[in-house]
Tab-separated table of C-alpha atoms and ligand atoms in Angstrom:
chain	number	residue	atom	x	y	z
C	1	MET	CA	17.453	5.476	-0.435
C	2	ASP	CA	14.189	7.187	0.456
C	3	VAL	CA	11.048	5.381	1.538
C	4	VAL	CA	7.444	6.223	0.655
C	5	LEU	CA	4.699	4.402	2.507
C	6	GLY	CA	1.094	4.757	3.603
C	7	ILE	CA	0.467	5.644	7.230
C	8	GLN	CA	-3.177	4.513	7.444
C	9	TRP	CA	-4.892	1.308	6.258
C	10	GLY	CA	-3.712	1.470	2.644
C	11	ASP	CA	-5.198	3.251	-0.373
C	12	GLU	CA	-3.676	6.570	0.675
C	13	GLY	CA	-2.775	7.370	-2.930
C	14	LYS	CA	0.834	6.131	-2.850
C	15	GLY	CA	0.793	5.392	-6.583
C	16	ARG	CA	0.182	8.972	-7.621
C	17	VAL	CA	2.707	10.287	-5.087
C	18	VAL	CA	5.408	7.867	-6.247
C	19	ASP	CA	4.616	8.809	-9.832
C	20	LEU	CA	5.168	12.439	-8.855
C	21	TYR	CA	8.440	11.812	-7.032
C	22	ALA	CA	9.802	9.145	-9.391
C	23	GLU	CA	11.419	11.635	-11.775
C	24	SER	CA	14.084	12.269	-9.118
C	25	TYR	CA	14.982	8.571	-8.788
C	26	ASP	CA	16.656	5.902	-10.905
C	27	VAL	CA	14.796	2.986	-9.345
C	28	VAL	CA	11.413	2.572	-7.684
C	29	ALA	CA	11.574	-0.585	-5.574
C	30	ARG	CA	8.514	-2.353	-4.159
C	31	PHE	CA	9.503	-3.894	-0.845
C	32	GLY	CA	6.542	-6.010	0.229
C	33	GLY	CA	3.095	-7.385	-0.476
C	34	GLY	CA	1.836	-8.869	-3.702
C	35	ASP	CA	-1.081	-8.273	-5.981
C	36	ASN	CA	-3.280	-7.427	-3.016
C	37	ALA	CA	-2.184	-3.834	-3.722
C	38	GLY	CA	-3.245	-1.853	-6.739
C	39	HIS	CA	-2.827	1.418	-8.508
C	40	THR	CA	-4.184	2.675	-11.785
C	41	LEU	CA	-1.994	4.020	-14.517
C	42	ARG	CA	-3.510	6.447	-16.996
C	43	VAL	CA	-1.909	7.125	-20.371
C	44	ALA	CA	-3.982	9.465	-22.517
C	45	ASP	CA	-7.430	7.856	-22.507
C	46	ARG	CA	-6.235	4.376	-21.569
C	47	THR	CA	-5.879	2.947	-18.111
C	48	VAL	CA	-4.152	-0.102	-16.732
C	49	ALA	CA	-4.416	-1.494	-13.206
C	50	LEU	CA	-1.011	-2.448	-11.805
C	51	ARG	CA	-0.805	-4.608	-8.735
C	52	ILE	CA	2.764	-5.805	-8.313
C	53	VAL	CA	4.743	-3.614	-10.735
C	54	PRO	CA	5.830	-0.542	-8.732
C	55	SER	CA	4.514	2.916	-9.518
C	56	GLY	CA	6.628	5.194	-11.658
C	57	ALA	CA	6.093	3.323	-14.943
C	58	LEU	CA	5.487	6.624	-16.713
C	59	GLN	CA	8.936	7.982	-15.873
C	60	PRO	CA	10.893	6.678	-18.871
C	61	ASN	CA	14.255	6.477	-17.104
C	62	CYS	CA	13.078	4.745	-13.999
C	63	THR	CA	13.682	1.037	-13.368
C	64	LEU	CA	10.800	-0.708	-11.625
C	65	PHE	CA	12.166	-3.270	-9.202
C	66	ILE	CA	10.089	-5.902	-7.422
C	67	GLY	CA	12.020	-6.638	-4.235
C	68	GLY	CA	12.785	-9.813	-2.340
C	69	GLY	CA	10.172	-9.067	0.333
C	70	THR	CA	7.298	-9.416	-2.105
C	71	VAL	CA	5.179	-12.411	-3.097
C	72	VAL	CA	4.594	-12.602	-6.830
C	73	SER	CA	1.842	-14.202	-8.864
C	74	LEU	CA	3.751	-15.160	-12.033
C	75	GLU	CA	0.765	-15.042	-14.336
C	76	GLY	CA	-0.366	-11.770	-12.732
C	77	LEU	CA	3.059	-10.219	-13.359
C	78	LEU	CA	3.153	-11.458	-16.972
C	79	GLY	CA	-0.299	-9.912	-17.477
C	80	GLU	CA	0.941	-6.559	-16.165
C	81	LEU	CA	4.012	-6.684	-18.424
C	82	ALA	CA	1.754	-7.316	-21.423
C	83	ALA	CA	-0.540	-4.440	-20.411
C	84	LEU	CA	2.474	-2.113	-20.108
C	85	ARG	CA	3.703	-3.129	-23.583
C	86	GLU	CA	0.269	-2.357	-24.986
C	87	LEU	CA	0.492	1.123	-23.489
C	88	GLY	CA	3.864	1.577	-25.167
C	89	VAL	CA	5.793	1.363	-21.874
C	90	ALA	CA	9.062	-0.582	-22.211
C	91	ASP	CA	8.651	-3.649	-20.015
C	92	GLU	CA	12.422	-4.394	-19.913
C	93	ARG	CA	12.510	-1.762	-17.192
C	94	VAL	CA	10.675	-4.152	-14.856
C	95	LEU	CA	13.017	-6.353	-12.807
C	96	VAL	CA	12.183	-8.910	-10.158
C	97	SER	CA	14.417	-10.091	-7.340
C	98	ASP	CA	15.360	-13.761	-7.225
C	99	ARG	CA	14.537	-13.636	-3.474
C	100	ALA	CA	10.848	-12.818	-4.027
C	101	HIS	CA	8.448	-15.683	-3.365
C	102	VAL	CA	5.913	-17.126	-5.780
C	103	VAL	CA	2.159	-17.134	-5.073
C	104	LEU	CA	0.724	-20.446	-6.267
C	105	PRO	CA	-2.865	-21.574	-6.910
C	106	TYR	CA	-2.994	-23.550	-3.658
C	107	HIS	CA	-2.229	-20.335	-1.749
C	108	VAL	CA	-5.324	-18.751	-3.236
C	109	ALA	CA	-7.387	-21.839	-2.302
C	110	VAL	CA	-6.033	-21.832	1.277
C	111	ASP	CA	-6.775	-18.080	1.590
C	112	GLY	CA	-10.413	-18.803	0.674
C	113	ALA	CA	-10.622	-21.788	3.029
C	114	ALA	CA	-9.151	-19.827	5.951
C	115	GLU	CA	-11.580	-16.958	5.442
C	116	ARG	CA	-14.482	-19.393	5.288
C	117	ALA	CA	-13.334	-21.064	8.506
C	118	ARG	CA	-13.150	-17.718	10.304
C	119	GLY	CA	-16.870	-17.163	9.633
C	120	SER	CA	-18.110	-13.917	11.109
C	121	ARG	CA	-14.554	-13.058	12.160
C	122	ALA	CA	-13.219	-13.198	8.614
C	123	ILE	CA	-10.420	-10.705	7.898
C	124	GLY	CA	-11.841	-9.703	4.548
C	125	THR	CA	-8.613	-10.505	2.700
C	126	THR	CA	-8.224	-9.664	-0.960
C	127	GLY	CA	-8.385	-13.409	-1.677
C	128	ARG	CA	-5.087	-13.338	-3.590
C	129	GLY	CA	-3.284	-15.964	-1.524
C	130	ILE	CA	-0.977	-13.411	0.091
C	131	GLY	CA	-1.160	-14.732	3.679
C	132	PRO	CA	-0.635	-18.398	2.718
C	133	ALA	CA	2.288	-17.486	0.412
C	134	TYR	CA	4.041	-15.693	3.298
C	135	THR	CA	3.140	-18.588	5.607
C	136	ASP	CA	4.895	-21.002	3.233
C	137	LYS	CA	7.909	-18.683	3.118
C	138	THR	CA	8.132	-18.754	6.914
C	139	ALA	CA	7.503	-22.500	7.022
C	140	ARG	CA	10.318	-22.999	4.501
C	141	LEU	CA	7.917	-24.528	2.013
C	142	GLY	CA	8.021	-21.628	-0.423
C	143	LEU	CA	9.228	-21.383	-3.993
C	144	THR	CA	11.399	-18.371	-4.801
C	145	VAL	CA	11.708	-16.572	-8.102
C	146	GLY	CA	15.370	-17.663	-8.102
C	147	ASP	CA	14.268	-21.310	-7.831
C	148	LEU	CA	12.415	-20.961	-11.122
C	149	ARG	CA	15.676	-21.452	-13.013
C	150	ASP	CA	15.746	-25.118	-12.041
C	151	PRO	CA	12.734	-27.214	-13.148
C	152	ALA	CA	13.706	-30.018	-10.767
C	153	VAL	CA	13.508	-27.646	-7.780
C	154	VAL	CA	10.176	-26.276	-9.032
C	155	ARG	CA	8.702	-29.785	-9.263
C	156	GLU	CA	10.040	-30.834	-5.872
C	157	ARG	CA	8.848	-27.723	-3.983
C	158	ILE	CA	5.404	-27.761	-5.528
C	159	ARG	CA	5.075	-31.493	-4.857
C	160	SER	CA	5.671	-31.142	-1.096
C	161	ALA	CA	3.604	-27.993	-0.591
C	162	TYR	CA	0.743	-29.233	-2.791
C	163	ALA	CA	0.382	-32.427	-0.759
C	164	ILE	CA	0.235	-30.522	2.539
C	165	HIS	CA	-2.255	-27.918	1.368
C	166	ALA	CA	-4.546	-30.124	-0.703
C	167	ALA	CA	-4.963	-32.545	2.213
C	168	ARG	CA	-6.243	-29.733	4.440
C	169	LEU	CA	-8.645	-28.089	2.001
C	170	PRO	CA	-12.393	-28.650	2.278
C	171	ALA	CA	-13.595	-31.054	-0.440
C	172	ASP	CA	-15.154	-28.433	-2.735
C	173	LEU	CA	-12.020	-26.260	-2.776
C	174	ARG	CA	-9.802	-29.319	-3.224
C	175	ASP	CA	-11.875	-30.397	-6.219
C	176	ALA	CA	-11.618	-26.914	-7.712
C	177	LEU	CA	-7.818	-26.765	-7.304
C	178	ALA	CA	-5.828	-27.429	-10.480
C	179	PRO	CA	-3.928	-30.751	-10.424
C	180	GLU	CA	-0.290	-30.626	-9.319
C	181	ALA	CA	1.054	-31.470	-12.783
C	182	GLU	CA	-0.911	-28.622	-14.333
C	183	ILE	CA	0.402	-26.135	-11.756
C	184	VAL	CA	3.989	-27.292	-12.409
C	185	ALA	CA	3.495	-26.917	-16.177
C	186	ARG	CA	2.033	-23.412	-15.805
C	187	VAL	CA	4.823	-22.330	-13.469
C	188	LEU	CA	7.550	-23.641	-15.792
C	189	ASP	CA	5.985	-21.895	-18.748
C	190	ALA	CA	5.676	-18.584	-16.859
C	191	ALA	CA	9.215	-19.005	-15.481
C	192	GLU	CA	10.665	-19.152	-18.971
C	193	ARG	CA	8.867	-16.007	-20.035
C	194	LEU	CA	9.884	-14.127	-16.886
C	195	GLN	CA	13.564	-15.119	-16.952
C	196	PRO	CA	14.765	-11.934	-18.740
C	197	HIS	CA	13.376	-9.887	-15.841
C	198	VAL	CA	14.896	-11.899	-12.979
C	199	VAL	CA	17.989	-10.489	-11.266
C	200	ASP	CA	20.048	-11.199	-8.192
C	201	GLY	CA	18.169	-8.651	-6.085
C	202	VAL	CA	20.977	-7.918	-3.652
C	203	GLU	CA	23.673	-7.526	-6.330
C	204	TYR	CA	21.385	-5.383	-8.413
C	205	LEU	CA	20.167	-2.901	-5.810
C	206	HIS	CA	23.505	-2.532	-4.027
C	207	GLY	CA	25.134	-2.023	-7.415
C	208	VAL	CA	22.740	0.843	-8.110
C	209	LEU	CA	23.433	2.455	-4.720
C	210	GLU	CA	27.211	1.986	-5.032
C	211	ARG	CA	27.167	3.772	-8.389
C	212	GLY	CA	25.373	6.703	-6.728
C	213	GLY	CA	21.941	5.765	-8.076
C	214	ARG	CA	18.852	7.061	-6.310
C	215	VAL	CA	16.371	4.497	-5.041
C	216	LEU	CA	12.824	5.141	-3.881
C	217	ALA	CA	11.421	2.282	-1.819
C	218	GLU	CA	7.674	1.977	-2.303
C	219	GLY	CA	5.505	0.423	0.381
C	220	ALA	CA	2.274	-1.402	-0.253
C	221	GLN	CA	-0.832	-1.423	1.932
C	222	GLY	CA	-0.402	0.848	4.961
C	223	THR	CA	1.237	1.051	8.378
C	224	LEU	CA	-1.890	-0.037	10.279
C	225	LEU	CA	-2.001	-3.238	8.190
C	226	ASP	CA	1.545	-4.195	9.250
C	227	LEU	CA	1.786	-7.818	10.383
C	228	GLY	CA	3.508	-6.968	13.655
C	229	TYR	CA	2.331	-3.448	14.502
C	230	GLY	CA	-1.027	-3.079	12.763
C	231	THR	CA	-4.493	-3.943	14.009
C	232	TYR	CA	-3.662	-7.635	14.414
C	233	PRO	CA	-5.154	-10.038	13.396
C	234	TYR	CA	-6.898	-7.767	10.880
C	235	VAL	CA	-3.691	-7.099	8.996
C	236	THR	CA	-1.835	-8.211	5.907
C	237	SER	CA	1.009	-10.731	6.159
C	238	SER	CA	4.012	-8.524	5.470
C	239	HIS	CA	5.841	-5.677	7.171
C	240	THR	CA	4.505	-2.472	5.728
C	241	VAL	CA	6.412	-0.147	8.110
C	242	ALA	CA	9.665	1.588	7.133
C	243	GLY	CA	11.754	-1.251	8.599
C	244	GLY	CA	10.104	-3.524	6.035
C	245	ALA	CA	11.873	-1.553	3.301
C	246	CYS	CA	15.228	-2.706	4.711
C	247	THR	CA	14.330	-6.373	5.082
C	248	GLY	CA	12.265	-6.385	1.896
C	249	LEU	CA	15.106	-4.989	-0.198
C	250	GLY	CA	18.168	-6.285	1.660
C	251	ILE	CA	19.405	-2.787	2.468
C	252	GLY	CA	20.772	-1.706	5.866
C	253	PRO	CA	18.963	1.042	7.814
C	254	SER	CA	21.919	3.439	7.480
C	255	ALA	CA	21.149	3.739	3.766
C	256	VAL	CA	17.717	5.259	4.465
C	257	ARG	CA	17.785	9.027	4.027
C	258	ARG	CA	14.141	10.106	4.324
C	259	VAL	CA	10.861	8.426	5.167
C	260	ILE	CA	7.844	10.079	3.566
C	261	GLY	CA	4.416	9.105	4.851
C	262	ILE	CA	1.325	9.344	2.682
C	263	ALA	CA	-1.918	10.143	4.462
C	264	LYS	CA	-5.362	10.756	3.113
C	265	ALA	CA	-7.059	13.885	4.506
C	266	TYR	CA	-9.578	11.485	6.069
C	267	CYS	CA	-9.394	7.717	6.696
C	268	THR	CA	-10.577	4.626	4.865
C	269	ARG	CA	-10.286	0.911	5.421
C	270	VAL	CA	-11.263	-2.144	3.352
C	271	GLY	CA	-11.954	-5.428	5.053
C	272	ALA	CA	-12.757	-6.043	8.691
C	273	GLY	CA	-10.997	-4.824	11.830
C	274	PRO	CA	-10.864	-1.851	14.161
C	275	PHE	CA	-11.402	1.574	12.709
C	276	PRO	CA	-11.946	3.992	15.603
C	277	SER	CA	-12.762	7.065	13.504
C	278	GLU	CA	-15.216	5.253	11.210
C	279	LEU	CA	-18.438	7.036	10.274
C	280	PRO	CA	-20.957	4.265	9.644
C	281	ASP	CA	-23.577	6.882	8.706
C	282	GLU	CA	-24.405	9.311	5.924
C	283	ARG	CA	-21.240	11.341	6.595
C	284	GLY	CA	-19.151	8.242	5.799
C	285	ALA	CA	-21.275	7.645	2.695
C	286	LEU	CA	-20.642	11.227	1.595
C	287	LEU	CA	-16.866	10.748	1.921
C	288	ARG	CA	-17.121	7.434	0.019
C	289	ASN	CA	-19.045	8.967	-2.849
C	290	ARG	CA	-17.032	12.169	-3.082
C	291	GLY	CA	-13.739	10.265	-2.796
C	292	GLY	CA	-14.711	7.342	-5.079
C	293	GLU	CA	-13.755	5.021	-2.239
C	294	PHE	CA	-14.127	1.582	-3.786
C	295	GLY	CA	-11.305	-1.002	-3.737
C	296	THR	CA	-9.009	-1.169	-6.800
C	297	VAL	CA	-8.447	-4.912	-6.391
C	298	THR	CA	-11.795	-6.159	-5.130
C	299	GLY	CA	-14.173	-3.270	-5.945
C	300	ARG	CA	-15.448	-3.390	-2.350
C	301	PRO	CA	-16.840	-0.137	-0.903
C	302	ARG	CA	-14.292	1.233	1.545
C	303	ARG	CA	-15.263	2.100	5.090
C	304	CYS	CA	-14.764	5.838	5.608
C	305	GLY	CA	-14.139	8.075	8.620
C	306	TRP	CA	-12.391	11.148	9.967
C	307	PHE	CA	-8.626	11.619	9.990
C	308	ASP	CA	-7.334	9.717	13.002
C	309	GLY	CA	-4.620	11.771	14.699
C	310	VAL	CA	-3.930	9.081	17.320
C	311	ALA	CA	-3.323	6.399	14.697
C	312	ALA	CA	-1.264	8.858	12.653
C	313	ARG	CA	1.017	9.646	15.610
C	314	TYR	CA	1.417	5.912	16.197
C	315	ALA	CA	2.417	5.547	12.529
C	316	ARG	CA	4.857	8.419	12.885
C	317	ARG	CA	6.653	6.579	15.693
C	318	LEU	CA	6.749	3.251	13.896
C	319	ASN	CA	8.152	4.742	10.716
C	320	GLY	CA	10.282	7.658	11.912
C	321	LEU	CA	8.517	9.940	9.464
C	322	ASP	CA	10.335	12.960	8.056
C	323	ALA	CA	7.463	14.413	6.062
C	324	ILE	CA	3.873	13.841	5.063
C	325	VAL	CA	2.171	14.081	1.710
C	326	LEU	CA	-1.517	14.689	2.258
C	327	THR	CA	-3.827	13.350	-0.452
C	328	LYS	CA	-7.451	13.948	-1.447
C	329	LEU	CA	-7.918	17.214	0.435
C	330	ASP	CA	-10.405	18.162	-2.307
C	331	VAL	CA	-12.797	15.434	-1.111
C	332	LEU	CA	-13.499	17.422	2.072
C	333	SER	CA	-14.944	20.434	0.184
C	334	GLY	CA	-18.576	20.894	1.167
C	335	ILE	CA	-18.316	18.742	4.299
C	336	PRO	CA	-19.833	21.148	6.868
C	337	SER	CA	-17.335	20.626	9.694
C	338	PRO	CA	-14.693	17.970	9.185
C	339	GLU	CA	-13.413	16.452	12.415
C	340	ILE	CA	-10.033	15.088	13.504
C	341	VAL	CA	-9.721	12.342	16.107
C	342	THR	CA	-7.324	13.551	18.798
C	343	ALA	CA	-7.725	10.865	21.499
C	344	TYR	CA	-9.414	7.586	22.323
C	345	ARG	CA	-11.520	7.507	25.458
C	346	ILE	CA	-9.993	4.408	26.974
C	347	GLY	CA	-6.763	5.141	28.796
C	348	ALA	CA	-3.738	6.578	27.110
C	349	HIS	CA	-3.418	8.278	23.767
C	350	ASP	CA	-1.550	5.431	22.122
C	351	VAL	CA	-3.869	2.468	22.381
C	352	PRO	CA	-2.354	-0.885	21.449
C	353	PHE	CA	-4.582	-1.647	18.507
C	354	SER	CA	-5.204	-5.278	19.281
C	355	ALA	CA	-6.855	-4.230	22.562
C	356	CYS	CA	-9.734	-2.658	20.707
C	357	ALA	CA	-10.189	-5.259	17.994
C	358	ASP	CA	-13.607	-6.362	19.114
C	359	GLU	CA	-15.204	-3.223	20.348
C	360	ARG	CA	-15.941	0.169	18.941
C	361	LEU	CA	-13.720	2.689	20.641
C	362	GLU	CA	-15.138	5.986	21.722
C	363	VAL	CA	-13.142	8.796	20.249
C	364	VAL	CA	-12.532	12.440	21.099
C	365	THR	CA	-12.670	14.680	18.047
C	366	GLU	CA	-11.814	18.236	17.262
C	367	ARG	CA	-14.236	20.038	14.965
C	368	CYS	CA	-12.651	22.038	12.182
C	369	GLU	CA	-14.175	24.766	10.106
C	370	GLY	CA	-15.278	23.457	6.718
C	371	TRP	CA	-15.024	25.113	3.326
C	372	ALA	CA	-17.394	25.055	0.381
C	373	GLU	CA	-14.984	25.865	-2.449
C	374	GLU	CA	-13.772	23.103	-4.787
C	375	LEU	CA	-9.983	22.792	-4.563
C	376	CYS	CA	-9.173	21.042	-7.834
C	377	ALA	CA	-7.656	24.149	-9.445
C	378	ALA	CA	-5.397	25.077	-6.490
C	379	ARG	CA	-1.672	24.856	-7.301
C	380	ALA	CA	-0.199	26.960	-4.481
C	381	PHE	CA	-0.874	26.808	-0.768
C	382	THR	CA	-2.286	30.332	-0.887
C	383	ASP	CA	-4.828	29.196	-3.518
C	384	LEU	CA	-6.557	27.170	-0.800
C	385	PRO	CA	-9.372	28.758	1.222
C	386	PRO	CA	-8.164	29.780	4.718
C	387	ALA	CA	-10.165	26.985	6.420
C	388	ALA	CA	-8.493	24.339	4.228
C	389	ARG	CA	-5.062	25.813	5.025
C	390	ARG	CA	-5.873	25.707	8.720
C	391	TYR	CA	-6.995	22.070	8.370
C	392	VAL	CA	-3.660	21.093	6.787
C	393	ARG	CA	-1.693	22.996	9.409
C	394	ARG	CA	-3.680	21.408	12.226
C	395	LEU	CA	-3.030	17.891	10.915
C	396	SER	CA	0.647	18.685	10.695
C	397	GLU	CA	0.658	20.045	14.257
C	398	ILE	CA	-1.147	17.000	15.657
C	399	LEU	CA	1.260	14.695	13.862
C	400	GLY	CA	4.352	16.724	14.617
C	401	VAL	CA	5.576	16.182	11.060
C	402	PRO	CA	5.696	18.771	8.248
C	403	VAL	CA	3.300	18.360	5.343
C	404	GLU	CA	5.412	18.815	2.207
C	405	ALA	CA	2.762	18.360	-0.475
C	406	VAL	CA	-1.010	18.223	-0.779
C	407	SER	CA	-2.959	16.650	-3.617
C	408	VAL	CA	-6.255	18.133	-4.752
C	409	GLY	CA	-7.234	15.788	-7.586
C	410	PRO	CA	-6.151	12.694	-9.511
C	411	GLU	CA	-4.204	14.469	-12.273
C	412	ARG	CA	-0.442	14.802	-12.073
C	413	THR	CA	-0.671	18.578	-11.976
C	414	GLN	CA	-3.223	18.700	-9.163
C	415	VAL	CA	-0.628	19.002	-6.443
C	416	ILE	CA	0.514	21.787	-4.151
C	417	ARG	CA	4.220	21.607	-3.382
C	418	ASP	CA	5.092	25.040	-2.023
C	419	LEU	CA	4.404	24.314	1.629
C	420	ARG	CA	6.904	25.650	4.100
C	421	PRO	CA	7.549	24.300	7.579
C	422	SER	CA	4.822	25.155	10.082
C	423	GLY	CA	5.085	28.626	11.560
C	424	GLU	CA	6.855	30.327	8.651
C	425	ASP	CA	3.627	31.205	6.929
C	426	ALA	CA	1.624	32.443	9.895
C	427	SER	CA	0.089	35.017	7.582
C	428	THR	CA	-1.753	32.243	5.752
C	429	ARG	CA	-3.528	30.985	8.867
L	1	IMP	P1	-4.534	-9.706	2.402
L	1	IMP	O1	-3.374	-8.790	2.285
L	1	IMP	O2	-5.194	-10.020	1.087
L	1	IMP	O3	-4.221	-10.937	3.207
L	1	IMP	O4	-5.678	-8.940	3.245
L	1	IMP	C1	-5.512	-8.623	4.611
L	1	IMP	C2	-6.148	-7.271	4.925
L	1	IMP	O5	-5.396	-6.237	4.293
L	1	IMP	C3	-7.580	-7.114	4.424
L	1	IMP	O6	-8.302	-6.294	5.342
L	1	IMP	C4	-7.419	-6.373	3.115
L	1	IMP	O7	-8.575	-5.637	2.771
L	1	IMP	C5	-6.253	-5.448	3.465
L	1	IMP	N1	-5.474	-5.033	2.285
L	1	IMP	C6	-4.574	-5.767	1.608
L	1	IMP	N2	-4.034	-5.048	0.605
L	1	IMP	C7	-4.581	-3.825	0.676
L	1	IMP	C8	-4.393	-2.608	-0.074
L	1	IMP	O8	-3.595	-2.509	-1.001
L	1	IMP	N3	-5.160	-1.554	0.310
L	1	IMP	C9	-6.026	-1.615	1.361
L	1	IMP	N4	-6.220	-2.724	2.078
L	1	IMP	C10	-5.505	-3.816	1.755
């Protein structure tokens, strides 16, 4: 099993990278998160936004597996299956683990209430009920996809959780919440329609591996949003680091062959929380406009900043990265001198992120030479202007991990894959 995950704050372009790699795998398996994530699938002139179905839908032989570590909105998943059918993509290839948990309407209401209560310290969640669904899982109040087979269990679980949550909601959100009986009816209806897709997640995935099948574990969000190791409390509620692939799929660490980190050539973040390399000025606005940096789920403008080498090295440690795929290098064309953050001014080079949650960290940057040329037509490393090649090499050096591919545009073909390990191509510097 190989793992692909984002090493920043999400939105690194994992979907397009998984789509690119998926042809070499039999299964793409999502290991965490819910429909707080999002990637867009383009078929001819039609597009569909997928949130919980893993990337790789366009590879006809690839099974798309939603793992036990995820939280699933049943109606959201049914909507994605319908959208795939409309695009002519066979939806039987989508399977969901019986260990995954169900996101219910009261989770969405509690997410909204918690954000409201946090006031100016709101996390800026996607409002999809992700945190409360994981909280119920931990509190042993959750409903699993496997439970959906038994209507009596569904009724019982929803009854106890509904009572607890509804009692704590502010009056307006309680009034807006659907009645318990309606939620039960909707869940039972969705459960019936989803049944053909539900599998014993452990049996299924181990069966694939035992038969020699190739599995690509797909992360959601990014390393710095990890519940335990991200910029807590401004994080998501699941484990987005490589270890999360093991717990989220029920696979032991010895089965992991390679861990591939996806990094954008600069940094973005949606929602609140520390972002040391942020550019809250016109340079950030330029990156946002050139990169089309607006959230796929919420449409929010993303905060933009320089590539953060300190955060990237931290992510390398947490994930044990073997290689990097660098995305959106083309966005930096025309930026006079892109910078890379190489250190934070307070103390050591690896700042525990929670220590800087409330203050803006001063950063040390290295100025790189910019390039004016558009990169969208580059297909080989030598097609890139020398300054762009040096930028890629420098990122790789700072990270201490080889860059194995670079994307220069949203199309499948706009990728450079002939990079050799650092040092071998000194002539291209
Ligand atoms: P939640 O996952 O909806 O609870 O949101 C928690 C934090 O994670 C917020 O700052 C969100 O903006 C961020 N977040 C969640 N999913 C994504 C994603 O797919 N990309 C980028 N940020 C995300």
